[in-house]
mmCIF file of C-alpha atoms in Angstrom:
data_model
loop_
_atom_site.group_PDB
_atom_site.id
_atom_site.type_symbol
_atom_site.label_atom_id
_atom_site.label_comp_id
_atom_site.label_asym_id
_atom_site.label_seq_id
_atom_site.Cartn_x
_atom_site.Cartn_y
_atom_site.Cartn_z
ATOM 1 C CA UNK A 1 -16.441 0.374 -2.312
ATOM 2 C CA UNK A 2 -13.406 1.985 -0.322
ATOM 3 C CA UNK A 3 -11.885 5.029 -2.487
ATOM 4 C CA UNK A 4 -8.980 7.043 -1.233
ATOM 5 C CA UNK A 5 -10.345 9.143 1.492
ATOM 6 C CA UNK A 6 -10.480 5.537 3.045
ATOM 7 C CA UNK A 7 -6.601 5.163 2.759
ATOM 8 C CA UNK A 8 -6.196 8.868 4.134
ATOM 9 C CA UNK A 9 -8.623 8.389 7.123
ATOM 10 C CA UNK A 10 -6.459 5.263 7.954
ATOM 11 C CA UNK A 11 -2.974 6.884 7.467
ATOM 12 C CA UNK A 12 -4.209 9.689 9.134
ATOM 13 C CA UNK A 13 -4.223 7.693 12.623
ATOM 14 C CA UNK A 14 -0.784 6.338 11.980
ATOM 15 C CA UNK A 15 1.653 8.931 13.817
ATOM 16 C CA UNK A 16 4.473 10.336 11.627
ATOM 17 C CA UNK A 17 2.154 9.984 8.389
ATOM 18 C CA UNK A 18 2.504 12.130 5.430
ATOM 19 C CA UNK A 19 0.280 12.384 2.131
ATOM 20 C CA UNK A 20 2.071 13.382 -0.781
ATOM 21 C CA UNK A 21 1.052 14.660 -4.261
ATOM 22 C CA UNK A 22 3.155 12.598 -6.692
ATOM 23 C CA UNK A 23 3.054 12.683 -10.397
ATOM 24 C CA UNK A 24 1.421 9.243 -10.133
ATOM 25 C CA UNK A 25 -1.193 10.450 -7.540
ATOM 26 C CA UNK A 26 -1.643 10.465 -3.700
ATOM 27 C CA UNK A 27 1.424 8.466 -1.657
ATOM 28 C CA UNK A 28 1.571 8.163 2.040
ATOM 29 C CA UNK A 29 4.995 8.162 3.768
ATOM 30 C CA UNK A 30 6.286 7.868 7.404
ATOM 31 C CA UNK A 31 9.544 9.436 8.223
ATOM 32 C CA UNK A 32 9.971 9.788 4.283
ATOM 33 C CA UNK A 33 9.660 6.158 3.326
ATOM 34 C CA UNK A 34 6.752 5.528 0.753
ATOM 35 C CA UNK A 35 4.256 3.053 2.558
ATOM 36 C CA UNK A 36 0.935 3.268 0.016
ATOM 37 C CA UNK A 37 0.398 4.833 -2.841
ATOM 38 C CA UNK A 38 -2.110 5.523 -5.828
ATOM 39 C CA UNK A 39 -1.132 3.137 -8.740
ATOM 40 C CA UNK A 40 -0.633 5.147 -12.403
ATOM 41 C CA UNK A 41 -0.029 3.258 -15.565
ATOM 42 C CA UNK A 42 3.448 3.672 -16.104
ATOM 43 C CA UNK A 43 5.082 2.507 -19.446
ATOM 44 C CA UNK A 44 6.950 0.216 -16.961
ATOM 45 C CA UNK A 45 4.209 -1.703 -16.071
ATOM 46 C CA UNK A 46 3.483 -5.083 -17.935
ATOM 47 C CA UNK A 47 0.625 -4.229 -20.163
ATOM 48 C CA UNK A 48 -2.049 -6.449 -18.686
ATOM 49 C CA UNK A 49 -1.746 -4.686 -15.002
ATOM 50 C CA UNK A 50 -1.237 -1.335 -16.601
ATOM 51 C CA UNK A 51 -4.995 -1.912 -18.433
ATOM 52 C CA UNK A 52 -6.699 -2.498 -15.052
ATOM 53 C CA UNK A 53 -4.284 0.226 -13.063
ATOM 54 C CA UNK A 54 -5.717 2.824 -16.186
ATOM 55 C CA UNK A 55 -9.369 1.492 -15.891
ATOM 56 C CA UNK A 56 -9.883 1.421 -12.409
ATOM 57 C CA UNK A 57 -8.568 2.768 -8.564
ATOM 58 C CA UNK A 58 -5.416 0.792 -7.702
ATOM 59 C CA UNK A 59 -3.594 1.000 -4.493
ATOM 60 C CA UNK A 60 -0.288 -0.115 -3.884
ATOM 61 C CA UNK A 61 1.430 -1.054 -0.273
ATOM 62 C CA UNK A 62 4.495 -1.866 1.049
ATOM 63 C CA UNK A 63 4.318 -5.689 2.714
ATOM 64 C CA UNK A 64 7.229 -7.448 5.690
ATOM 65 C CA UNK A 65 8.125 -10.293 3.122
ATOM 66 C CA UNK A 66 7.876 -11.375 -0.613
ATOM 67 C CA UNK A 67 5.845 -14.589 0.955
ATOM 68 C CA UNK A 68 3.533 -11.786 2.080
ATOM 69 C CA UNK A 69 2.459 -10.367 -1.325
ATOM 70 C CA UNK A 70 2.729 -13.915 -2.696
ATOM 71 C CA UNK A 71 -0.158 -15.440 -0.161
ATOM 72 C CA UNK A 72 -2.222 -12.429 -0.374
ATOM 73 C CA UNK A 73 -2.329 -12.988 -4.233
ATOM 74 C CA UNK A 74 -2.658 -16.342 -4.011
ATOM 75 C CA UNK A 75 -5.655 -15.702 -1.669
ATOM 76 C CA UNK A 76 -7.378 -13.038 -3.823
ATOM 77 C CA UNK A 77 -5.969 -13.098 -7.536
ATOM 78 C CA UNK A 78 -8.785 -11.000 -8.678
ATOM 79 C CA UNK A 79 -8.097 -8.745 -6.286
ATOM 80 C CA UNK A 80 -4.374 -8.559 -5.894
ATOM 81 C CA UNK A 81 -2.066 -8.290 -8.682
ATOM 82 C CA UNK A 82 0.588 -9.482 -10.317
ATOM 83 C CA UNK A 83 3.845 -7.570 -9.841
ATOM 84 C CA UNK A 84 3.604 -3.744 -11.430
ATOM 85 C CA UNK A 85 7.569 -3.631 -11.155
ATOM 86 C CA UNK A 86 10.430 -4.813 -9.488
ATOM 87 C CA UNK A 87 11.203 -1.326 -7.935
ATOM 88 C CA UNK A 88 10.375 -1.477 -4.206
ATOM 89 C CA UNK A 89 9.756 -4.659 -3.303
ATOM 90 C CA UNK A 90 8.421 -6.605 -1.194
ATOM 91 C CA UNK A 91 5.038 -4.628 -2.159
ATOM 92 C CA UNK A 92 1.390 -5.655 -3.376
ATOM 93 C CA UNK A 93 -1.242 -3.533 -5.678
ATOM 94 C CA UNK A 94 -5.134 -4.200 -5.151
ATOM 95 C CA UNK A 95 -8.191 -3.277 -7.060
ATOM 96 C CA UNK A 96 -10.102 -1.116 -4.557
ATOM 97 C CA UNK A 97 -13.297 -2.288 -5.672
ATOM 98 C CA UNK A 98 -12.601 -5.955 -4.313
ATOM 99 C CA UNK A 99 -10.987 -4.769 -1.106
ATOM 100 C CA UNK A 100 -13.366 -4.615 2.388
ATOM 101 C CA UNK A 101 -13.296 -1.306 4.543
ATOM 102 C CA UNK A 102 -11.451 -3.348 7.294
ATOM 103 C CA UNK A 103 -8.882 -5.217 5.054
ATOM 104 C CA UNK A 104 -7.921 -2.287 3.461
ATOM 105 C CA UNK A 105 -7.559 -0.248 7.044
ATOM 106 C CA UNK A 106 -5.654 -3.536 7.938
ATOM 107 C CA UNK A 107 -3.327 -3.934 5.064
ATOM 108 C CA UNK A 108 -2.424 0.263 5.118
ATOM 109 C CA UNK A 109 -1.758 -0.069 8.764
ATOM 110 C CA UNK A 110 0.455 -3.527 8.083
ATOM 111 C CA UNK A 111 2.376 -1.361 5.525
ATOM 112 C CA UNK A 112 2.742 2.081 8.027
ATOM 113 C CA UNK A 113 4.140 -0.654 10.814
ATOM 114 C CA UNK A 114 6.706 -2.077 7.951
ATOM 115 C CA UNK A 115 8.245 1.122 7.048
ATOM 116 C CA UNK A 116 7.910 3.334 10.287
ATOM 117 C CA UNK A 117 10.869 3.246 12.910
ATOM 118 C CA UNK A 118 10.650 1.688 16.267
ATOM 119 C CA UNK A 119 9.931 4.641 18.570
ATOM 120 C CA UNK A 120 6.209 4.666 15.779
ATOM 121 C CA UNK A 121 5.358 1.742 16.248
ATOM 122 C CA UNK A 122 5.673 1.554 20.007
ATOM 123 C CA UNK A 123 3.770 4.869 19.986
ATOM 124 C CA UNK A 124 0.261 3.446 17.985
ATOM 125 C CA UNK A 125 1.157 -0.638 19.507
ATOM 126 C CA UNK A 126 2.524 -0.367 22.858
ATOM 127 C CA UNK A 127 5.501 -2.104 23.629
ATOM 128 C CA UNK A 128 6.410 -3.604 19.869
ATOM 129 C CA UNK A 129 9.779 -3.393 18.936
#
């Protein structure tokens, strides 16, 4: 099962990447914009996500598009879960224990390339604009 070193080894390929201490736990920026984060079981959160955010590791991501977070719950719902709030969307949170090494590695790198500027990107892809 992945745990949060996995998240840090991952953002710590992505250039411009920053870990964070936040009063909810670790967060991972780029160039100051939150891209992943450790879930905490804010009063905000509907009750039946905040019981499996306070029993278990949950990670949260940014994603390109609502249809993003939408599909990947769709694909996984007891994975992925149901909205934890309405404050910076699009996003998606994931139980850690139902997330593969390379899925997770995929979706925190899919998150870095949403947030980070252009001149990033093109430095980890290439020629992506």
């Amino acid at each position: 099962m992945p745990d949060l070193d996995d998240v840090r080894r991952t953002a710590n390929r992505l250039p411009g990447s920053e870990e964070r201490a936040t009063t909810g736990g670790a967060a991972w920026f780029v160039r100051n914009k939150l891209y992943a984060w450790e879930c905490h079981p804010w009063p905000s959160i509907p009750d039946d996500v905040r019981e499996i955010i306070a029993a278990e590791l949950v990670v949260g991501v940014k994603v390109a598009d609502p249809v993003d977070a939408f599909a990947l719950r769709e694909m996984a719902p007891d994975v992925f879960l149901d909205q934890t709030t309405r404050w910076g969307e699009p996003k998606v949170a994931f139980r850690m224990a139902g997330i593969e090494p390379d899925h997770l590695a995929e979706l925190v790198t899919e998150a870095w390339r949403v947030q980070a500027p252009k001149y990033l990107r093109r430095e980890l892809f290439g020629d992506e604009s």
